[in-house]
Amino acid sequence: MSLEQDLLVKPLTARVNLAQPQDLKAYEASGGYVALRTAVKDLKPQEVQSKVKEANLRGRGGAGFPTGVKWSLVPMGPDSGAKYVVCNADEMEPGTFKDRLLMEGAPHQLVEAMIVTAFAVGACTGYIFLRGEYVVAAERLNKALAEARAAGLLGKNILGSGWDYDCFVHTGAGRYICGEETALINSLEGRRANPRAKPPFPQISGLWGRPTVVNNVESLCNVPAILVNGSEWFRGLSQGKSKDGGTKLYGVSGRAKRTGVYELPIGTSAREILEDHGGGMKDGYKLKCWLPGGASTDFLMPEHLDLAMDFDTIGQAGSRMGTGLLTVVDDKQNMVSVVRNLEEFFARESCGWCTPCRDGLPWSVKILMALERGQGRAEDIAQLERLTRYLGPGRTFCAHAPGAMEPLQSALKFFRSEFEAGVAKTPTEAGVAKTPVAA
Amino acid sequence: MSTANSNSTVKLSDLPKAQPFALTETERHEIEHELGHYPDGRAASIGALKIVQQHRGWVPDEAIAPIAEMIGISAAELEGVATFYSLIYRRPVGRHVIKVCDSISCFLTGYEEIKTSLEKNLGIGMGQTTTDNRFTLLPICCLGACDKGPTMMIDDDLHGDLTPQGISTLLEKYA
């Protein structure tokens, strides 16, 4: 298949070349910056917004909020003042490795998307908030930005339109919480990455109190192709497998044969992703359960494999599609240990801003460690269940702790006996002297 | 004021002197460049701390006030930022920093064995530095290379598909 044809089927990854990504010349030769030229010359910002809205592009960072709708909340007009576009490239959700591919393999695609998005919302400056560990991506994005700037595609008077916009790479210094969009804004402003109260939403009051759109790398990278090929084409990419539009970067990690990232129509079944593309489980391992899209999603079981991987379907099954990259848990794993690993991660990465999260997550780890050693107490499982409620949605400042509770609550639901097996048979084993309770 | 009280008062001149510290021309120049990216200097906080760390290996206490002054915020505010982020080192680290992914995909593919092998090879635990200052060992959250688990970074290099047996050969490459 030629690159031209490939771009119509796999708009996100057709250009990806990890060994040697396209430079400006090669990117333009393959249709790059056509979207930007079209937007600046022939379209009004609101028309770009409408095209993205009609494409049914839902945010690929995990929450699935429609991208075009998000943009439409930004105040427009000549008096709307300084506005910002921020790309959330802080990919740190355990089990997620898709944005790295896009940034290392096709940096110009994201740079063009950052310019087109800025045009659509009338932004003056853009920032790519990149996690510090992605050194290759930082280098390649900076090179692409410099090339775009030199070619008049970025900076003052872009393509002679009179519109000024510049974009910078801002690298982080660790902490998972920076991926939460309001924490990200605080971090970008040079503060501790504590989340902010919502409302106001960033589209109204974000970076430096100005209207700001924060979009994930994968969401943004779809934008240029939508403008070039149209909203209808984009909706059709899902091939009727989902009412959402586009392709999705799916992937598999864990003990599967061909782990990796695959661009497929959104709504492709988890079975097809794991078995056809991921090659199934490694020999000698059976699938025990799986996380649909990161550490903060509920476990699903082998019987859920035929579900379409889209936001609504996975949501109805009691989990979340999240980032859409499957983490498969094999039959050699003990679920108490698996969940302990997940909760240790969340406990360590809590920003400490609100008490339920700061104190509740280490508490869950402590209980899970006791159960792992066979030193749990009879009431521990009920306590874990209480924690899933006390740290659930609405009880904490942001989605960090509720996200942490998703794998715990689903593991308790599906694998209760493994948790019960960690309860000590005698008080001595539990390391505590128990007072006998009268019946 | 009673005599007893004035005796117990600590005089400024009695306090241990802070080490003389000045940002180098290069550091100042790089921080200035970073400041140019933002309408508000505070946004360059993390970037400036990283610049100093890049040149010195870590961010000593004495560096906080001069950086804060360049950025235009108080030293206390910058201290709050510098202690929040896990990749700003506030203690000296070895010549090479090993960051081992301990998140779920690497955990499922053999993180524990890699950790044990590293600790055995280096003779240190997580968060420690070897006595010859060659390596510092740190845990890190998901490196976004889950298909190659277990993974780790040594300095800026990503290493995937690690095996416990391969660790010693890999470490040899970092003098």
Coordinates of C-alpha atoms in Angstrom, one line a residue:
Chain A
M1 CA 0.0 0.0 0.0
S2 CA 1.3 3.5 -0.8
L3 CA 1.7 6.0 1.9
E4 CA -1.1 8.0 0.4
Q5 CA -3.5 5.0 0.7
D6 CA -2.2 4.1 4.1
L7 CA -2.9 7.6 5.4
L8 CA -6.6 7.0 4.6
V9 CA -6.7 3.9 6.7
K10 CA -4.2 4.6 9.4
P11 CA -4.0 8.4 9.6
L12 CA -2.1 8.3 12.9
T13 CA 0.6 5.8 12.3
A14 CA 1.1 5.7 8.5
R15 CA 3.9 8.2 8.8
V16 CA 5.4 6.8 11.9
N17 CA 9.1 6.1 11.5
L18 CA 10.9 5.6 14.8
A19 CA 14.4 5.2 13.2
Q20 CA 14.2 8.3 11.2
P21 CA 11.0 10.4 11.4
Q22 CA 10.0 12.6 8.5
D23 CA 11.6 16.0 8.4
L24 CA 9.6 19.0 7.3
K25 CA 10.3 18.4 3.6
A26 CA 9.2 14.7 3.7
Y27 CA 6.2 15.6 5.9
E28 CA 5.0 18.2 3.4
A29 CA 5.6 15.8 0.5
S30 CA 3.2 13.4 2.1
G31 CA 0.5 16.0 2.5
G32 CA 1.7 17.5 5.7
Y33 CA 0.7 21.1 6.6
V34 CA -2.1 21.0 4.0
A35 CA -4.6 21.1 6.9
L36 CA -2.9 24.2 8.3
R37 CA -2.8 25.9 4.9
T38 CA -6.4 25.1 4.3
A39 CA -7.5 26.3 7.7
V40 CA -5.6 29.6 7.6
K41 CA -6.6 30.4 4.0
D42 CA -10.1 29.1 3.6
L43 CA -11.7 28.4 7.0
K44 CA -12.9 30.4 10.0
P45 CA -11.8 29.1 13.4
Q46 CA -15.4 28.1 14.2
E47 CA -15.5 26.1 11.0
V48 CA -12.5 24.1 12.1
Q49 CA -14.3 23.5 15.4
S50 CA -17.4 22.3 13.6
K51 CA -15.5 19.8 11.4
V52 CA -13.9 18.2 14.5
K53 CA -17.2 18.2 16.3
E54 CA -18.9 16.5 13.3
A55 CA -16.1 13.9 13.1
N56 CA -17.2 12.4 16.5
L57 CA -13.6 12.5 17.8
R58 CA -13.6 11.7 21.5
G59 CA -10.6 12.5 23.7
R60 CA -8.0 9.8 23.6
G61 CA -6.4 10.7 27.0
G62 CA -8.8 8.4 28.8
A63 CA -11.9 10.3 29.6
G64 CA -13.4 10.3 26.1
F65 CA -14.8 13.8 26.2
P66 CA -15.7 15.0 22.6
T67 CA -12.8 17.1 21.4
G68 CA -14.8 19.5 19.3
V69 CA -17.3 20.2 22.1
K70 CA -14.3 20.9 24.5
W71 CA -13.1 23.5 22.0
S72 CA -16.5 25.1 21.5
L73 CA -16.6 26.1 25.2
V74 CA -13.7 28.5 24.6
P75 CA -14.8 32.2 24.4
M76 CA -14.2 33.5 20.8
G77 CA -14.3 36.9 19.2
P78 CA -11.9 39.8 18.9
D79 CA -12.0 40.7 22.6
S80 CA -11.4 37.2 24.0
G81 CA -7.7 38.0 24.8
A82 CA -4.8 35.6 25.4
K83 CA -5.7 31.9 25.1
Y84 CA -3.6 28.8 25.2
V85 CA -3.5 25.3 23.8
V86 CA -1.8 22.7 25.9
C87 CA -0.9 19.2 24.7
N88 CA -1.0 16.7 27.5
A89 CA 2.0 14.6 26.6
D90 CA 2.6 13.5 30.2
E91 CA 2.0 9.9 29.3
M92 CA 2.4 8.1 32.6
E93 CA -0.7 5.9 33.0
P94 CA 0.8 2.5 33.8
G95 CA 0.3 0.2 30.8
T96 CA 0.1 3.1 28.3
F97 CA 2.7 3.5 25.5
K98 CA 1.0 5.1 22.5
D99 CA 1.8 8.8 22.7
R100 CA 5.5 8.1 22.8
L101 CA 5.2 6.4 19.4
L102 CA 3.4 9.4 17.8
M103 CA 5.9 11.9 19.2
E104 CA 9.1 10.0 18.4
G105 CA 7.8 8.6 15.1
A106 CA 5.9 11.5 13.5
P107 CA 6.7 14.8 15.4
H108 CA 5.6 17.1 12.6
Q109 CA 2.1 15.6 12.8
L110 CA 1.7 16.8 16.4
V111 CA 3.3 20.2 15.6
E112 CA 0.8 20.7 12.8
A113 CA -2.0 19.6 15.1
M114 CA -0.9 22.1 17.7
I115 CA -1.0 25.0 15.2
V116 CA -4.4 24.0 13.7
T117 CA -5.9 23.6 17.1
A118 CA -4.6 27.0 18.1
F119 CA -6.1 28.5 15.0
A120 CA -9.5 26.8 15.9
V121 CA -9.6 28.4 19.3
G122 CA -7.7 31.6 18.6
A123 CA -4.7 30.8 20.9
C124 CA -1.6 32.9 21.1
T125 CA 0.8 30.3 22.5
G126 CA 0.9 26.5 22.8
Y127 CA 2.8 24.3 25.1
I128 CA 3.5 20.6 24.7
F129 CA 3.7 19.4 28.3
L130 CA 6.0 16.4 27.9
R131 CA 7.2 14.1 30.7
G132 CA 10.9 14.6 31.4
E133 CA 11.8 11.0 30.7
Y134 CA 10.8 11.3 27.0
V135 CA 14.1 12.7 25.9
V136 CA 14.0 11.4 22.3
A137 CA 10.5 12.9 21.9
A138 CA 11.7 16.3 23.3
E139 CA 14.6 16.4 20.9
R140 CA 12.5 15.5 17.9
L141 CA 9.6 17.8 18.7
N142 CA 12.0 20.7 19.3
K143 CA 13.6 20.0 15.9
A144 CA 10.2 19.9 14.2
L145 CA 9.1 23.2 15.9
A146 CA 12.3 24.9 14.8
E147 CA 11.8 23.7 11.2
A148 CA 8.2 24.9 11.2
R149 CA 9.2 28.3 12.6
A150 CA 11.9 28.7 10.0
A151 CA 9.4 27.9 7.3
G152 CA 6.9 30.5 8.5
L153 CA 4.4 27.9 9.7
L154 CA 4.8 29.0 13.2
G155 CA 5.7 32.3 14.9
K156 CA 4.8 35.8 13.6
N157 CA 2.3 36.2 10.7
I158 CA 1.8 32.5 10.0
L159 CA 1.6 31.9 6.2
G160 CA 1.0 35.6 5.7
S161 CA -2.3 35.5 7.5
G162 CA -1.4 38.1 10.1
W163 CA -1.9 35.6 12.9
D164 CA 0.9 35.1 15.4
Y165 CA 1.3 31.9 17.4
D166 CA 4.2 30.1 18.8
C167 CA 4.5 26.8 20.5
F168 CA 7.1 25.4 23.0
V169 CA 8.0 22.0 24.5
H170 CA 7.7 22.2 28.3
T171 CA 9.3 19.1 30.0
G172 CA 8.2 17.9 33.4
A173 CA 10.1 16.5 36.3
G174 CA 8.1 13.4 37.3
R175 CA 4.8 12.9 39.2
Y176 CA 1.9 11.1 37.6
I177 CA -0.6 13.6 38.9
C178 CA 0.7 16.1 36.3
G179 CA -1.5 14.2 33.8
E180 CA -4.6 15.5 35.5
E181 CA -5.4 18.5 33.4
T182 CA -5.7 21.1 36.2
A183 CA -2.7 19.7 38.0
L184 CA -0.9 19.9 34.7
I185 CA -1.8 23.6 34.4
N186 CA -0.4 24.3 37.9
S187 CA 2.7 22.4 37.0
L188 CA 3.1 24.4 33.8
E189 CA 2.8 27.6 35.7
G190 CA 5.7 26.4 37.9
R191 CA 3.7 25.4 40.9
R192 CA 3.3 22.1 42.8
A193 CA 1.1 19.8 40.7
N194 CA -2.0 19.9 42.9
P195 CA -5.3 19.8 41.0
R196 CA -7.6 22.8 40.9
A197 CA -11.3 22.9 41.7
K198 CA -13.6 22.5 38.7
P199 CA -15.5 24.6 37.7
P200 CA -14.2 26.9 36.4
F201 CA -13.1 24.5 33.6
P202 CA -9.8 25.3 31.8
Q203 CA -11.6 26.4 28.7
I204 CA -12.9 29.4 30.7
S205 CA -10.0 29.8 33.2
G206 CA -6.9 27.7 32.7
L207 CA -3.3 28.7 32.3
W208 CA -2.7 32.0 34.0
G209 CA -6.4 32.3 34.4
R210 CA -6.9 32.5 30.6
P211 CA -9.1 30.2 28.4
T212 CA -7.1 27.0 27.7
V213 CA -7.7 23.8 25.9
V214 CA -5.9 20.7 27.1
N215 CA -5.8 17.8 24.7
N216 CA -4.0 14.5 24.6
V217 CA -1.4 13.8 22.0
E218 CA -3.4 11.1 20.2
S219 CA -6.6 13.3 20.1
L220 CA -4.7 16.2 18.6
C221 CA -2.9 14.1 16.0
N222 CA -6.2 13.2 14.4
V223 CA -7.1 16.9 13.8
P224 CA -5.0 17.6 10.6
A225 CA -6.4 14.5 8.9
I226 CA -10.0 15.5 9.7
L227 CA -9.5 18.8 8.0
V228 CA -7.9 17.2 4.9
N229 CA -10.2 14.2 4.4
G230 CA -13.4 15.5 6.0
S231 CA -15.6 14.6 9.0
E232 CA -17.5 12.0 7.1
W233 CA -14.4 10.1 6.2
F234 CA -13.2 10.2 9.8
R235 CA -16.6 8.9 11.1
G236 CA -16.3 6.1 8.6
L237 CA -12.9 5.0 9.9
S238 CA -14.6 3.1 12.7
Q239 CA -16.3 0.9 10.0
G240 CA -19.5 0.8 11.9
K241 CA -17.9 -0.9 14.9
S242 CA -18.6 2.2 17.1
K243 CA -20.6 5.4 16.9
D244 CA -17.4 7.2 17.7
G245 CA -15.3 8.3 14.8
G246 CA -11.7 7.4 13.8
T247 CA -9.1 4.9 14.4
K248 CA -7.7 4.2 17.9
L249 CA -4.2 3.3 19.0
Y250 CA -4.8 0.0 20.8
G251 CA -2.1 -2.1 22.3
V252 CA -1.2 -5.1 24.5
S253 CA 1.3 -5.5 27.3
G254 CA 2.0 -8.2 29.8
R255 CA 2.7 -11.9 28.9
A256 CA 1.3 -11.8 25.4
K257 CA 3.2 -13.0 22.3
R258 CA 3.4 -9.8 20.2
T259 CA 3.1 -6.9 22.5
G260 CA 2.9 -3.5 20.9
V261 CA 0.7 -0.7 19.6
Y262 CA -1.7 -1.2 16.6
E263 CA -3.9 1.4 14.9
L264 CA -7.3 -0.1 14.3
P265 CA -10.9 1.1 13.8
I266 CA -12.3 2.4 17.1
G267 CA -14.7 -0.3 18.4
T268 CA -12.5 -3.2 17.4
S269 CA -13.1 -6.1 19.9
A270 CA -10.6 -6.7 22.7
R271 CA -10.3 -10.3 21.4
E272 CA -9.2 -9.2 18.0
I273 CA -6.7 -6.8 19.6
L274 CA -5.3 -9.5 21.9
E275 CA -5.5 -12.6 19.7
D276 CA -5.1 -11.3 16.1
H277 CA -2.7 -8.4 16.8
G278 CA -1.1 -9.3 20.1
G279 CA -0.7 -13.0 19.1
G280 CA -2.6 -14.2 22.2
M281 CA -1.0 -15.2 25.4
K282 CA 2.6 -16.5 25.5
D283 CA 2.8 -20.3 25.5
G284 CA 2.2 -21.7 29.0
Y285 CA 0.2 -18.7 30.1
K286 CA -3.6 -18.3 30.2
L287 CA -5.5 -15.1 30.4
K288 CA -6.7 -14.4 33.9
C289 CA -8.1 -10.9 33.5
W290 CA -7.2 -7.7 31.8
L291 CA -7.2 -3.9 32.3
P292 CA -8.8 -2.2 29.3
G293 CA -6.8 1.0 29.4
G294 CA -4.4 1.7 32.2
A295 CA -4.0 1.2 35.9
S296 CA -7.0 3.3 36.8
T297 CA -9.6 1.1 35.0
D298 CA -11.6 -1.8 36.4
F299 CA -10.4 -5.3 35.6
L300 CA -12.5 -7.2 33.0
M301 CA -12.5 -11.0 32.6
P302 CA -11.8 -13.3 29.6
E303 CA -15.6 -13.5 28.9
H304 CA -15.5 -9.8 28.2
L305 CA -13.1 -10.1 25.3
D306 CA -15.7 -9.9 22.6
L307 CA -16.8 -6.4 23.7
A308 CA -16.1 -3.5 21.4
M309 CA -13.3 -1.4 22.7
D310 CA -15.0 2.0 22.8
F311 CA -15.9 4.3 25.6
D312 CA -19.6 3.4 25.8
T313 CA -19.3 -0.3 25.5
I314 CA -16.5 -0.8 28.0
G315 CA -18.3 1.7 30.3
Q316 CA -21.5 -0.4 30.2
A317 CA -19.5 -3.5 31.1
G318 CA -18.5 -1.8 34.4
S319 CA -15.0 -0.5 33.4
R320 CA -13.6 2.3 31.3
M321 CA -11.8 2.1 28.0
G322 CA -9.3 4.6 29.4
T323 CA -6.3 4.9 27.1
G324 CA -7.3 1.7 25.2
L325 CA -4.1 -0.2 25.8
L326 CA -4.7 -3.6 27.2
T327 CA -2.7 -4.9 30.1
V328 CA -3.2 -8.7 30.3
V329 CA -2.8 -10.5 33.6
D330 CA -1.8 -14.2 33.3
D331 CA -2.8 -17.2 35.4
K332 CA 0.5 -17.3 37.2
Q333 CA -0.3 -14.0 39.0
N334 CA -1.8 -13.6 42.4
M335 CA -4.4 -10.9 42.3
V336 CA -3.6 -9.6 45.8
S337 CA 0.0 -8.9 44.6
V338 CA -1.2 -7.4 41.4
V339 CA -3.5 -5.0 43.1
R340 CA -0.9 -4.2 45.8
N341 CA 1.5 -3.2 43.0
L342 CA -1.2 -0.9 41.5
E343 CA -2.2 0.7 44.8
E344 CA 1.5 1.2 45.8
F345 CA 1.8 3.2 42.6
F346 CA -1.2 5.3 43.3
A347 CA -0.2 5.9 47.0
R348 CA 3.3 7.0 45.9
E349 CA 1.9 9.3 43.2
S350 CA -0.8 10.9 45.3
C351 CA -0.1 14.7 45.4
G352 CA -1.2 14.7 49.1
W353 CA -3.6 17.6 48.6
C354 CA -6.7 15.9 50.0
T355 CA -6.9 13.6 53.0
P356 CA -8.9 10.6 51.7
C357 CA -6.3 10.1 48.9
R358 CA -3.2 11.0 50.9
D359 CA -4.1 8.7 53.9
G360 CA -6.5 6.2 52.3
L361 CA -4.2 4.9 49.6
P362 CA -1.3 4.0 51.9
W363 CA -3.9 2.3 54.1
S364 CA -5.1 0.1 51.3
V365 CA -1.4 -0.8 50.5
K366 CA -0.8 -1.7 54.2
I367 CA -3.9 -4.0 54.2
L368 CA -2.9 -5.6 50.8
M369 CA 0.6 -6.2 52.0
A370 CA -0.7 -8.0 55.1
L371 CA -3.0 -10.1 52.9
E372 CA -0.1 -10.9 50.6
R373 CA 1.9 -12.3 53.5
G374 CA -1.0 -14.3 54.8
Q375 CA -1.3 -12.0 57.8
G376 CA -4.6 -10.3 57.0
R377 CA -7.3 -9.9 59.6
A378 CA -10.9 -11.1 59.0
E379 CA -12.2 -7.5 58.8
D380 CA -9.6 -6.5 56.2
I381 CA -11.7 -7.3 53.2
A382 CA -14.6 -5.3 54.5
Q383 CA -12.2 -2.4 55.2
L384 CA -10.9 -2.5 51.6
E385 CA -14.5 -2.4 50.4
R386 CA -15.2 0.6 52.6
L387 CA -12.1 2.3 51.2
T388 CA -13.4 1.8 47.6
R389 CA -16.4 3.8 48.7
Y390 CA -14.7 6.4 50.8
L391 CA -12.1 7.1 48.1
G392 CA -14.7 6.9 45.3
P393 CA -16.1 9.6 43.0
G394 CA -17.2 12.7 44.8
R395 CA -15.2 12.0 47.9
T396 CA -11.9 13.4 46.8
F397 CA -10.5 16.5 45.1
C398 CA -9.7 14.9 41.7
A399 CA -10.0 11.6 39.9
H400 CA -6.7 10.1 41.2
A401 CA -8.1 8.1 44.2
P402 CA -11.4 7.1 42.5
G403 CA -9.2 5.8 39.6
A404 CA -7.1 3.9 42.1
M405 CA -10.2 2.2 43.5
E406 CA -11.3 0.9 40.1
P407 CA -8.9 -2.1 39.9
L408 CA -9.3 -2.8 43.6
Q409 CA -13.1 -2.9 43.6
S410 CA -13.2 -5.1 40.5
A411 CA -10.5 -7.4 41.8
L412 CA -12.5 -7.8 45.0
K413 CA -15.6 -8.6 42.9
F414 CA -14.0 -11.2 40.6
F415 CA -11.3 -12.7 42.8
R416 CA -12.6 -12.5 46.3
S417 CA -11.3 -15.9 47.3
E418 CA -7.7 -14.8 46.6
F419 CA -8.1 -12.0 49.1
E420 CA -9.8 -14.3 51.6
A421 CA -6.9 -16.7 51.3
G422 CA -4.7 -13.9 52.8
V423 CA -6.6 -13.8 56.0
A424 CA -4.6 -15.4 58.8
K425 CA -6.0 -18.6 60.2
T426 CA -4.9 -17.8 63.8
P427 CA -4.5 -14.5 65.7
T428 CA -0.7 -15.3 66.1
E429 CA -0.3 -15.4 62.3
A430 CA -2.0 -12.1 62.0
G431 CA 0.5 -10.7 64.5
V432 CA -2.2 -9.4 66.8
A433 CA -3.7 -10.7 70.0
K434 CA -7.4 -10.7 69.6
T435 CA -9.9 -10.2 72.4
P436 CA -12.5 -13.0 72.2
V437 CA -15.9 -11.6 71.3
A438 CA -19.0 -13.0 73.0
A439 CA -21.4 -14.5 70.4
Chain B
M1 CA 15.4 41.4 78.3
S2 CA 16.9 39.1 81.0
T3 CA 20.5 38.0 80.9
A4 CA 19.5 34.4 80.7
N5 CA 17.5 35.1 77.6
S6 CA 20.2 37.0 75.8
N7 CA 22.6 34.2 76.6
S8 CA 20.4 31.7 74.8
T9 CA 19.9 33.9 71.8
V10 CA 21.6 32.5 68.7
K11 CA 23.6 35.1 67.0
L12 CA 23.6 35.1 63.2
S13 CA 27.4 35.1 63.2
D14 CA 27.3 31.8 65.2
L15 CA 25.3 30.0 62.5
P16 CA 27.3 27.7 60.1
K17 CA 28.1 29.7 57.0
A18 CA 26.4 28.7 53.8
Q19 CA 28.7 27.5 51.1
P20 CA 29.4 30.3 48.7
F21 CA 27.2 29.7 45.7
A22 CA 26.8 31.4 42.4
L23 CA 25.0 30.3 39.2
T24 CA 27.5 30.0 36.3
E25 CA 27.2 32.2 33.2
T26 CA 26.0 29.2 31.2
E27 CA 23.3 28.3 33.8
R28 CA 22.1 32.0 33.9
H29 CA 22.0 32.1 30.1
E30 CA 20.0 28.9 29.8
I31 CA 17.6 30.0 32.5
E32 CA 17.1 33.3 30.7
H33 CA 16.3 31.4 27.5
E34 CA 13.8 29.3 29.3
L35 CA 12.2 32.5 30.8
G36 CA 11.6 33.7 27.3
H37 CA 9.0 31.0 26.7
Y38 CA 6.5 32.2 29.2
P39 CA 4.6 35.4 30.1
D40 CA 5.2 34.7 33.8
G41 CA 8.7 33.8 35.1
R42 CA 7.4 31.3 37.6
A43 CA 6.6 28.9 34.8
A44 CA 10.3 28.5 34.3
S45 CA 10.8 27.1 37.8
I46 CA 11.0 23.5 36.9
G47 CA 13.0 24.2 33.8
A48 CA 15.5 26.3 35.8
L49 CA 15.9 23.6 38.4
K50 CA 16.5 21.0 35.7
I51 CA 19.1 23.2 34.1
V52 CA 21.0 23.5 37.4
Q53 CA 20.7 19.8 37.9
Q54 CA 22.0 19.0 34.5
H55 CA 25.2 20.9 35.2
R56 CA 25.7 19.8 38.8
G57 CA 24.0 16.5 39.0
W58 CA 21.6 17.7 41.7
V59 CA 20.1 20.8 43.1
P60 CA 21.9 21.9 46.3
D61 CA 20.0 23.9 48.9
E62 CA 22.2 27.0 48.2
A63 CA 21.0 27.0 44.6
I64 CA 17.4 27.7 45.5
A65 CA 17.7 31.4 46.5
P66 CA 19.7 32.5 43.4
I67 CA 17.3 30.6 41.0
A68 CA 14.2 32.0 42.8
E69 CA 15.7 35.5 42.4
M70 CA 16.1 35.1 38.6
I71 CA 12.6 33.8 38.3
G72 CA 11.1 36.4 40.5
I73 CA 9.5 34.2 43.2
S74 CA 10.4 33.6 46.8
A75 CA 13.0 31.0 47.7
A76 CA 10.3 29.3 49.9
E77 CA 8.0 29.0 46.9
L78 CA 10.7 27.5 44.8
E79 CA 11.7 25.1 47.6
G80 CA 8.1 23.9 47.6
V81 CA 8.3 23.2 43.9
A82 CA 11.8 21.6 44.1
T83 CA 10.7 19.2 46.8
F84 CA 7.5 18.1 45.0
Y85 CA 8.9 16.7 41.8
S86 CA 10.5 13.3 42.0
L87 CA 13.1 13.9 39.3
I88 CA 14.6 17.0 40.9
Y89 CA 17.3 15.5 43.1
R90 CA 17.9 17.2 46.4
R91 CA 20.8 15.0 47.4
P92 CA 23.9 14.2 45.4
V93 CA 23.4 11.2 43.0
G94 CA 25.9 8.9 41.3
R95 CA 27.4 9.5 37.9
H96 CA 24.6 7.4 36.4
V97 CA 21.0 7.3 37.6
I98 CA 19.1 4.1 37.1
K99 CA 15.4 4.5 37.0
V100 CA 13.6 1.1 37.2
C101 CA 10.0 0.9 36.1
D102 CA 7.9 -0.7 38.8
S103 CA 4.5 -0.2 37.3
I104 CA 2.0 -2.9 36.4
S105 CA 3.2 -4.1 32.9
C106 CA 6.8 -4.4 34.1
F107 CA 5.6 -5.9 37.4
L108 CA 3.8 -8.6 35.4
T109 CA 6.8 -9.3 33.2
G110 CA 9.5 -9.7 35.9
Y111 CA 10.2 -6.4 37.7
E112 CA 10.9 -8.1 41.0
E113 CA 13.7 -10.3 39.5
I114 CA 15.2 -7.2 37.8
K115 CA 15.1 -5.3 41.0
T116 CA 16.8 -8.1 42.9
S117 CA 19.5 -8.5 40.3
L118 CA 20.2 -4.8 40.3
E119 CA 20.4 -4.7 44.1
K120 CA 22.7 -7.7 44.1
N121 CA 25.0 -6.4 41.3
L122 CA 25.2 -2.9 42.9
G123 CA 25.2 -3.8 46.5
I124 CA 22.6 -1.1 47.3
G125 CA 18.8 -0.8 47.7
M126 CA 16.3 1.5 46.1
G127 CA 17.1 5.2 46.7
Q128 CA 20.7 4.5 47.5
T129 CA 24.0 5.4 45.7
T130 CA 27.0 3.1 45.4
T131 CA 30.0 4.0 47.5
D132 CA 32.1 4.7 44.4
N133 CA 29.4 7.2 43.3
R134 CA 28.9 5.4 40.1
F135 CA 25.2 4.5 40.3
T136 CA 22.1 5.7 42.0
L137 CA 19.1 3.3 42.0
L138 CA 15.6 4.8 41.9
P139 CA 12.1 3.4 41.2
I140 CA 10.1 5.2 38.5
C141 CA 6.5 5.0 37.3
C142 CA 5.6 3.6 33.9
L143 CA 8.1 4.6 31.3
G144 CA 5.7 4.2 28.4
A145 CA 7.5 1.2 26.9
C146 CA 5.2 -1.5 28.3
D147 CA 5.5 -3.7 25.3
K148 CA 9.2 -4.1 26.1
G149 CA 8.7 -4.9 29.8
P150 CA 10.6 -5.1 32.1
T151 CA 12.2 -1.8 31.4
M152 CA 14.5 0.8 33.0
M153 CA 16.3 3.9 32.1
I154 CA 20.0 4.5 32.7
D155 CA 20.6 8.3 32.4
D156 CA 18.8 9.1 29.1
D157 CA 18.9 5.6 27.6
L158 CA 15.9 3.4 27.7
H159 CA 16.5 -0.4 28.1
G160 CA 13.7 -2.9 27.5
D161 CA 13.2 -6.7 27.6
L162 CA 15.5 -6.9 30.6
T163 CA 16.6 -10.2 32.0
P164 CA 18.1 -10.7 35.5
Q165 CA 21.2 -12.3 33.8
G166 CA 21.8 -9.5 31.4
I167 CA 22.0 -6.8 34.1
S168 CA 25.7 -7.0 34.9
T169 CA 26.7 -6.7 31.2
L170 CA 24.4 -3.8 30.8
L171 CA 25.9 -2.0 33.8
E172 CA 29.4 -2.5 32.5
K173 CA 28.6 0.0 29.7
Y174 CA 28.3 2.8 32.2
A175 CA 31.7 3.7 33.7

